[in-house]
CSV table of C-alpha atoms in Angstrom, one decimal:
chain,number,residue,atom,x,y,z
A,1,UNK,CA,86.8,92.7,134.8
A,2,UNK,CA,83.7,93.3,132.6
A,3,UNK,CA,80.1,92.9,133.6
A,4,UNK,CA,78.1,90.5,131.3
A,5,UNK,CA,74.4,90.6,132.0
A,6,UNK,CA,71.2,88.9,130.7
A,7,UNK,CA,68.4,90.9,129.3
A,8,UNK,CA,64.8,90.5,128.2
A,9,UNK,CA,65.5,89.8,124.5
A,10,UNK,CA,63.4,90.8,121.5
A,11,UNK,CA,63.1,87.8,119.2
A,12,UNK,CA,61.2,87.0,116.0
A,13,UNK,CA,58.0,85.1,116.7
A,14,UNK,CA,58.1,83.2,113.4
A,15,UNK,CA,61.0,80.9,114.3
A,16,UNK,CA,60.2,78.6,111.5
A,17,UNK,CA,60.9,81.3,108.9
A,18,UNK,CA,64.1,82.7,110.4
A,19,UNK,CA,66.1,82.2,107.2
A,20,UNK,CA,64.0,84.9,105.6
A,21,UNK,CA,64.3,87.2,108.5
A,22,UNK,CA,67.9,87.4,109.6
A,23,UNK,CA,70.9,88.7,107.7
A,24,UNK,CA,74.6,89.1,107.8
A,25,UNK,CA,76.0,92.2,109.6
A,26,UNK,CA,75.5,95.5,107.9
A,27,UNK,CA,79.2,96.1,107.2
A,28,UNK,CA,79.7,93.0,105.0
A,29,UNK,CA,76.6,93.6,102.8
A,30,UNK,CA,77.0,94.8,99.2
A,31,UNK,CA,74.2,96.7,97.5
A,32,UNK,CA,73.2,93.5,95.8
A,33,UNK,CA,73.3,91.6,99.0
A,34,UNK,CA,71.1,94.2,100.6
A,35,UNK,CA,68.6,94.1,97.7
A,36,UNK,CA,68.3,90.4,98.3
A,37,UNK,CA,67.7,90.5,102.0
A,38,UNK,CA,65.3,93.5,101.8
A,39,UNK,CA,63.3,91.6,99.2
A,40,UNK,CA,63.3,88.3,101.0
A,41,UNK,CA,60.7,89.3,103.5
A,42,UNK,CA,59.0,92.6,104.6
A,43,UNK,CA,60.1,91.8,108.1
A,44,UNK,CA,63.8,91.0,107.3
A,45,UNK,CA,66.0,92.7,109.9
A,46,UNK,CA,67.8,94.7,107.2
A,47,UNK,CA,64.7,97.0,107.0
A,48,UNK,CA,65.6,98.2,110.4
A,49,UNK,CA,69.4,97.6,110.6
A,50,UNK,CA,70.3,98.9,107.1
A,51,UNK,CA,67.6,101.5,106.3
A,52,UNK,CA,67.8,103.2,102.9
A,53,UNK,CA,66.7,106.7,102.0
A,54,UNK,CA,67.5,110.2,103.1
A,55,UNK,CA,67.9,111.9,106.4
A,56,UNK,CA,64.7,110.4,107.7
A,57,UNK,CA,65.7,106.8,107.2
A,58,UNK,CA,66.7,106.3,110.9
A,59,UNK,CA,63.3,107.5,112.1
A,60,UNK,CA,61.6,105.2,109.6
A,61,UNK,CA,63.7,102.4,111.0
A,62,UNK,CA,62.6,103.2,114.5
A,63,UNK,CA,59.0,103.4,113.5
A,64,UNK,CA,59.3,100.0,111.7
A,65,UNK,CA,60.8,98.4,114.8
A,66,UNK,CA,58.0,99.8,116.9
A,67,UNK,CA,55.4,98.6,114.4
A,68,UNK,CA,56.9,95.1,114.5
A,69,UNK,CA,56.8,95.0,118.3
A,70,UNK,CA,53.2,96.2,118.3
A,71,UNK,CA,52.1,93.6,115.7
A,72,UNK,CA,53.8,90.7,117.5
A,73,UNK,CA,56.4,90.2,114.7
A,74,UNK,CA,59.0,90.6,117.5
A,75,UNK,CA,58.2,89.4,121.0
A,76,UNK,CA,59.9,90.1,124.3
A,77,UNK,CA,61.2,87.3,126.5
A,78,UNK,CA,59.2,87.1,129.8
A,79,UNK,CA,62.4,87.5,131.9
A,80,UNK,CA,66.1,88.2,131.3
A,81,UNK,CA,68.0,85.5,129.5
A,82,UNK,CA,71.2,84.7,127.8
A,83,UNK,CA,71.2,83.2,124.2
A,84,UNK,CA,73.7,80.5,123.3
A,85,UNK,CA,74.8,80.8,119.7
A,86,UNK,CA,76.5,77.9,118.0
A,87,UNK,CA,78.1,78.1,114.5
A,88,UNK,CA,78.9,74.7,112.9
A,89,UNK,CA,81.0,74.8,109.7
A,90,UNK,CA,84.0,73.4,107.8
A,91,UNK,CA,87.0,75.6,107.7
A,92,UNK,CA,89.3,76.3,104.7
A,93,UNK,CA,91.4,73.3,105.6
A,94,UNK,CA,88.4,70.9,105.5
A,95,UNK,CA,88.3,70.6,109.3
A,96,UNK,CA,84.8,70.5,110.9
A,97,UNK,CA,84.5,73.1,113.7
A,98,UNK,CA,81.8,74.4,116.1
A,99,UNK,CA,82.1,77.8,117.8
A,100,UNK,CA,79.9,78.2,120.9
A,101,UNK,CA,79.3,81.6,122.4
A,102,UNK,CA,76.7,83.5,124.4
A,103,UNK,CA,74.7,86.7,123.5
A,104,UNK,CA,74.3,89.1,126.4
A,105,UNK,CA,75.0,92.6,127.5
A,106,UNK,CA,78.7,93.4,127.8
A,107,UNK,CA,79.8,96.3,129.9
A,108,UNK,CA,80.7,99.5,128.0
A,109,UNK,CA,84.0,100.7,129.5
A,110,UNK,CA,86.0,103.8,129.0
A,111,UNK,CA,89.1,103.9,126.7
A,112,UNK,CA,92.1,102.3,128.5
A,113,UNK,CA,89.9,101.3,131.5
A,114,UNK,CA,90.6,97.6,131.0
A,115,UNK,CA,88.3,94.7,131.0
A,116,UNK,CA,87.2,95.1,127.4
A,117,UNK,CA,90.2,95.5,125.1
A,118,UNK,CA,90.8,96.1,121.4
A,119,UNK,CA,93.1,93.5,120.0
A,120,UNK,CA,94.3,95.6,117.0
A,121,UNK,CA,94.6,99.2,116.0
A,122,UNK,CA,91.5,100.4,114.1
A,123,UNK,CA,91.2,102.6,111.1
A,124,UNK,CA,89.0,105.7,111.7
A,125,UNK,CA,85.4,105.8,110.5
A,126,UNK,CA,83.8,109.2,109.9
A,127,UNK,CA,80.3,107.9,109.5
A,128,UNK,CA,77.8,108.4,112.3
A,129,UNK,CA,75.4,105.8,110.8
A,130,UNK,CA,75.4,103.4,113.7
A,131,UNK,CA,75.2,106.2,116.3
A,132,UNK,CA,72.2,107.8,114.5
A,133,UNK,CA,70.5,104.4,114.1
A,134,UNK,CA,71.1,103.6,117.8
A,135,UNK,CA,69.7,107.0,118.9
A,136,UNK,CA,66.6,106.5,116.8
A,137,UNK,CA,65.8,102.8,117.5
A,138,UNK,CA,67.1,102.8,121.1
A,139,UNK,CA,68.2,99.2,120.4
A,140,UNK,CA,71.3,97.1,119.9
A,141,UNK,CA,70.8,95.3,116.6
A,142,UNK,CA,74.1,93.8,115.6
A,143,UNK,CA,76.3,92.1,118.2
A,144,UNK,CA,80.0,92.8,118.6
A,145,UNK,CA,82.2,89.6,118.9
A,146,UNK,CA,84.2,89.4,122.1
A,147,UNK,CA,86.8,86.8,122.9
A,148,UNK,CA,87.0,85.9,126.5
A,149,UNK,CA,90.3,85.0,128.1
A,150,UNK,CA,88.5,83.2,130.9
A,151,UNK,CA,89.4,79.5,130.8
A,152,UNK,CA,86.5,77.0,130.8
A,153,UNK,CA,83.9,79.2,129.3
A,154,UNK,CA,83.4,76.9,126.3
A,155,UNK,CA,82.8,74.0,128.6
A,156,UNK,CA,80.3,76.0,130.6
A,157,UNK,CA,78.4,76.7,127.3
A,158,UNK,CA,78.5,73.2,126.0
A,159,UNK,CA,75.2,72.1,127.6
A,160,UNK,CA,72.3,72.9,125.3
A,161,UNK,CA,69.7,75.5,126.2
A,162,UNK,CA,66.1,75.8,125.0
A,163,UNK,CA,66.1,75.8,121.2
A,164,UNK,CA,64.8,79.1,119.7
A,165,UNK,CA,65.9,78.9,116.1
A,166,UNK,CA,68.2,77.5,113.5
A,167,UNK,CA,69.4,78.7,110.1
A,168,UNK,CA,71.7,77.0,107.5
A,169,UNK,CA,73.3,79.3,105.0
A,170,UNK,CA,76.5,79.2,103.1
A,171,UNK,CA,77.5,75.9,104.6
A,172,UNK,CA,77.2,77.3,108.1
A,173,UNK,CA,74.6,76.1,110.6
A,174,UNK,CA,73.6,78.9,113.0
A,175,UNK,CA,71.7,77.6,116.1
A,176,UNK,CA,70.4,79.7,119.0
A,177,UNK,CA,69.2,78.5,122.4
A,178,UNK,CA,67.8,80.4,125.3
A,179,UNK,CA,69.2,80.1,128.8
A,180,UNK,CA,66.8,81.4,131.5
A,181,UNK,CA,67.8,79.3,134.5
A,182,UNK,CA,69.1,81.8,137.2
A,183,UNK,CA,71.8,79.6,138.4
A,184,UNK,CA,73.3,79.0,134.9
A,185,UNK,CA,72.9,82.7,134.1
A,186,UNK,CA,74.9,83.5,137.2
A,187,UNK,CA,77.6,81.0,136.4
A,188,UNK,CA,78.1,82.3,132.8
A,189,UNK,CA,78.1,85.9,134.0
A,190,UNK,CA,80.6,85.1,136.7
A,191,UNK,CA,82.9,83.2,134.4
A,192,UNK,CA,83.1,86.0,131.8
A,193,UNK,CA,83.7,88.5,134.6
A,194,UNK,CA,86.9,86.7,135.7
A,195,UNK,CA,89.1,87.9,132.8
A,196,UNK,CA,89.4,90.3,130.0
A,197,UNK,CA,87.3,90.2,126.8
A,198,UNK,CA,89.0,91.1,123.5
A,199,UNK,CA,87.0,92.8,120.8
A,200,UNK,CA,87.4,90.5,117.8
A,201,UNK,CA,84.9,92.1,115.5
A,202,UNK,CA,82.9,95.3,116.0
A,203,UNK,CA,85.4,97.9,117.4
A,204,UNK,CA,83.5,100.7,115.7
A,205,UNK,CA,80.1,99.5,117.2
A,206,UNK,CA,81.7,99.3,120.6
A,207,UNK,CA,83.0,102.8,120.3
A,208,UNK,CA,79.5,104.0,119.2
A,209,UNK,CA,78.1,102.3,122.3
A,210,UNK,CA,80.5,104.3,124.5
A,211,UNK,CA,79.3,107.6,122.9
A,212,UNK,CA,75.7,106.6,123.2
A,213,UNK,CA,76.2,105.6,126.9
A,214,UNK,CA,77.7,109.0,127.6
A,215,UNK,CA,74.8,110.7,125.9
A,216,UNK,CA,72.3,108.8,128.1
A,217,UNK,CA,74.3,109.5,131.2
A,218,UNK,CA,74.3,113.2,130.3
A,219,UNK,CA,70.5,113.3,129.6
A,220,UNK,CA,69.4,111.2,132.6
A,221,UNK,CA,72.2,111.7,135.2
A,222,UNK,CA,72.0,107.9,135.7
A,223,UNK,CA,74.6,105.1,135.4
A,224,UNK,CA,72.2,102.2,135.7
A,225,UNK,CA,70.4,102.2,132.3
A,226,UNK,CA,70.7,99.5,129.6
A,227,UNK,CA,73.1,101.8,127.8
A,228,UNK,CA,75.8,100.8,130.3
A,229,UNK,CA,76.1,97.5,128.3
A,230,UNK,CA,76.0,96.6,124.7
A,231,UNK,CA,74.9,93.5,122.8
A,232,UNK,CA,77.8,91.1,122.5
A,233,UNK,CA,78.5,87.6,121.4
A,234,UNK,CA,81.3,86.3,123.8
A,235,UNK,CA,83.1,83.1,123.1
A,236,UNK,CA,86.3,81.6,124.6
A,237,UNK,CA,89.6,82.3,122.9
A,238,UNK,CA,90.4,78.7,122.1
A,239,UNK,CA,92.2,77.4,119.0
A,240,UNK,CA,90.0,74.4,118.4
A,241,UNK,CA,86.9,76.5,117.8
A,242,UNK,CA,88.1,79.7,116.2
A,243,UNK,CA,88.7,80.1,112.5
A,244,UNK,CA,91.0,83.1,111.8
A,245,UNK,CA,91.6,84.1,108.2
A,246,UNK,CA,94.1,86.5,106.8
A,247,UNK,CA,93.3,90.0,105.4
A,248,UNK,CA,95.7,90.6,102.6
A,249,UNK,CA,97.3,94.0,101.6
A,250,UNK,CA,96.8,96.0,98.4
A,251,UNK,CA,99.2,98.7,97.3
A,252,UNK,CA,99.1,101.4,94.6
A,253,UNK,CA,102.5,100.6,93.3
A,254,UNK,CA,105.4,98.1,93.6
A,255,UNK,CA,107.8,99.2,96.3
A,256,UNK,CA,111.6,98.7,96.1
A,257,UNK,CA,111.7,98.6,99.9
A,258,UNK,CA,110.6,95.0,99.9
A,259,UNK,CA,114.1,94.0,98.9
A,260,UNK,CA,115.4,95.7,102.1
A,261,UNK,CA,113.9,93.2,104.4
A,262,UNK,CA,112.9,90.2,102.2
A,263,UNK,CA,114.6,87.9,99.8
A,264,UNK,CA,112.5,88.0,96.6
A,265,UNK,CA,112.3,84.7,94.6
A,266,UNK,CA,110.1,84.6,91.5
A,267,UNK,CA,107.4,81.9,91.7
A,268,UNK,CA,104.2,80.8,90.0
A,269,UNK,CA,100.8,82.3,90.4
A,270,UNK,CA,99.4,81.8,93.9
A,271,UNK,CA,96.9,79.0,94.5
A,272,UNK,CA,95.1,77.7,97.7
A,273,UNK,CA,98.1,75.4,98.1
A,274,UNK,CA,100.3,78.4,98.2
A,275,UNK,CA,98.5,79.6,101.3
A,276,UNK,CA,99.2,76.3,103.1
A,277,UNK,CA,102.8,76.4,102.1
A,278,UNK,CA,103.1,80.0,103.5
A,279,UNK,CA,102.0,78.8,106.9
A,280,UNK,CA,104.2,75.7,106.8
A,281,UNK,CA,107.4,77.5,105.5
A,282,UNK,CA,107.0,81.0,106.9
A,283,UNK,CA,107.0,83.2,103.8
A,284,UNK,CA,104.7,85.9,102.3
A,285,UNK,CA,103.8,86.4,98.7
A,286,UNK,CA,104.1,89.6,96.5
A,287,UNK,CA,101.8,89.5,93.5
A,288,UNK,CA,101.8,91.9,90.5
A,289,UNK,CA,100.2,91.5,87.1
A,290,UNK,CA,103.6,90.6,85.6
A,291,UNK,CA,105.3,88.6,88.3
A,292,UNK,CA,104.8,86.8,91.6
A,293,UNK,CA,107.5,86.7,94.3
A,294,UNK,CA,108.1,84.6,97.3
A,295,UNK,CA,109.1,86.9,100.2
A,296,UNK,CA,111.4,85.2,102.7
A,297,UNK,CA,112.5,87.4,105.7
A,298,UNK,CA,116.1,88.3,105.6
A,299,UNK,CA,117.7,87.0,108.8
A,300,UNK,CA,117.8,89.8,111.4
A,301,UNK,CA,115.7,92.2,109.4
A,302,UNK,CA,112.8,91.9,111.9
A,303,UNK,CA,114.9,91.3,115.0
A,304,UNK,CA,113.0,93.8,117.2
A,305,UNK,CA,109.7,93.5,115.4
A,306,UNK,CA,106.8,91.4,116.6
A,307,UNK,CA,106.4,88.2,114.5
A,308,UNK,CA,103.3,89.4,112.7
A,309,UNK,CA,103.1,89.7,109.0
A,310,UNK,CA,101.3,93.0,109.2
A,311,UNK,CA,103.9,94.4,111.6
A,312,UNK,CA,106.7,93.3,109.2
A,313,UNK,CA,105.0,95.1,106.3
A,314,UNK,CA,104.6,98.3,108.4
A,315,UNK,CA,108.3,98.1,109.3
A,316,UNK,CA,109.2,97.6,105.7
A,317,UNK,CA,107.0,100.2,104.0
A,318,UNK,CA,106.2,102.7,106.8
A,319,UNK,CA,102.9,104.5,106.4
A,320,UNK,CA,102.5,104.0,102.6
A,321,UNK,CA,98.8,103.9,101.5
A,322,UNK,CA,97.3,100.4,101.9
A,323,UNK,CA,93.9,98.9,101.5
A,324,UNK,CA,92.7,95.5,102.7
A,325,UNK,CA,91.1,92.5,101.1
A,326,UNK,CA,90.3,89.1,102.4
A,327,UNK,CA,90.1,86.0,100.2
A,328,UNK,CA,92.8,84.8,97.8
A,329,UNK,CA,90.6,85.0,94.6
A,330,UNK,CA,89.4,88.5,95.5
A,331,UNK,CA,92.9,89.8,96.2
A,332,UNK,CA,94.3,88.4,93.0
A,333,UNK,CA,91.3,89.9,91.1
A,334,UNK,CA,92.0,93.3,92.6
A,335,UNK,CA,95.4,93.4,90.9
A,336,UNK,CA,94.4,91.7,87.7
A,337,UNK,CA,91.5,94.2,87.3
A,338,UNK,CA,93.8,97.2,87.9
A,339,UNK,CA,92.3,98.3,91.2
A,340,UNK,CA,95.7,97.8,92.8
A,341,UNK,CA,99.3,97.6,91.4
A,342,UNK,CA,100.5,95.0,93.9
A,343,UNK,CA,99.2,92.7,96.6
A,344,UNK,CA,100.9,91.0,99.5
A,345,UNK,CA,99.4,87.8,100.7
A,346,UNK,CA,99.9,87.3,104.5
A,347,UNK,CA,99.3,84.5,106.9
A,348,UNK,CA,96.5,84.2,109.5
A,349,UNK,CA,97.5,85.2,113.0
A,350,UNK,CA,97.5,82.3,115.4
A,351,UNK,CA,95.2,82.1,118.4
A,352,UNK,CA,98.2,81.8,120.6
A,353,UNK,CA,99.6,85.1,119.2
A,354,UNK,CA,96.3,86.8,119.7
A,355,UNK,CA,96.3,85.8,123.4
A,356,UNK,CA,100.0,86.7,123.9
A,357,UNK,CA,99.5,90.1,122.4
A,358,UNK,CA,96.5,90.8,124.6
A,359,UNK,CA,98.3,89.6,127.8
A,360,UNK,CA,101.1,91.9,127.1
A,361,UNK,CA,98.7,94.9,126.6
A,362,UNK,CA,99.8,95.4,123.0
A,363,UNK,CA,97.8,96.0,119.8
A,364,UNK,CA,98.2,94.4,116.4
A,365,UNK,CA,98.4,96.4,113.2
A,366,UNK,CA,95.0,97.2,111.6
A,367,UNK,CA,93.1,94.4,109.9
A,368,UNK,CA,95.4,91.7,111.3
A,369,UNK,CA,92.6,89.2,111.7
A,370,UNK,CA,89.4,88.2,110.0
A,371,UNK,CA,87.2,85.9,112.2
A,372,UNK,CA,84.9,83.6,110.3
A,373,UNK,CA,82.0,82.7,110.0
A,374,UNK,CA,80.3,86.1,110.5
A,375,UNK,CA,77.5,86.3,113.1
A,376,UNK,CA,74.0,86.9,111.9
A,377,UNK,CA,72.0,89.9,112.8
A,378,UNK,CA,68.4,89.4,113.9
A,379,UNK,CA,68.4,86.4,116.2
A,380,UNK,CA,68.3,88.8,119.1
A,381,UNK,CA,67.6,92.5,119.5
A,382,UNK,CA,68.5,94.2,122.7
A,383,UNK,CA,66.3,97.1,123.7
A,384,UNK,CA,67.9,100.2,125.2
């Protein structure tokens, strides 16, 4: 089972101005978003986490981080701590939710070693951006999101810690609290260490942490450096907290193969109410610029296929080119604008199915889940 350890965190000193200093994770920022956050404050975390420029941008990011530490913009906790991170929001159905997790150092394990598990197959990324940035800054900047299968973790995190910041943005309240009591730290660490942790978001970052760890081991001959763990937000895999959205599929043409496994019934243009009906009645939706079809599985067509919409589509279409888009309006727009010929709207994967797949040691198709809201970058930086 994985180690989960406290560390002496780097935090912004100006806690009253955190809204200007933190940002969404690098991989969801458009160019316009990045312009906004870079301009919001000269010390916004994006100046380090998403550096612009040529080949020297990573070294500039490292120098910027060092300058901030020297000037007291970022200060180091006096002793190792965990950071409770609470996200309060209203989900797509109008239900109020609060996710509570803990930021700490999650063990970096080898592929197939167990303890920290992927929950879906990942699409390859050729970019070395995160690795180059980690090498230069010697810091973990953006946390991965891990889902602990350990029962009772959420209850263990319910008690507040020492408040160290709060930001409200996009209808989500992000609140962070420091936990430095040794007994509570030990209890949290022990609880997470009793069962597997699934990577919900940040598979690429976790893989980069493994490469960086191996480089440090090769350079130092040691296996006790901070590179043995990586910054992670770990929350319990419980349905009443998590909000899992679907990631819809875009295709470059309309495929006749849909009729091999689905009954196609023409219907009206999809609306938010359609998404609710899909979950209640068990159908998918095929959208083109000319027509919309309800896709009802033909009885027996998926007899030996796992009951996942993504798996059904892979079985139906094989390895045809596909791209991914979350959000109903954004998916429909991609077809209407001619960026795709057809879209298939799928249903969110249930928390029970996520756990069942993990317990059986299986992987879901790529882009099966989209966990919301997204964690902010900048509340905590973990030095390496």
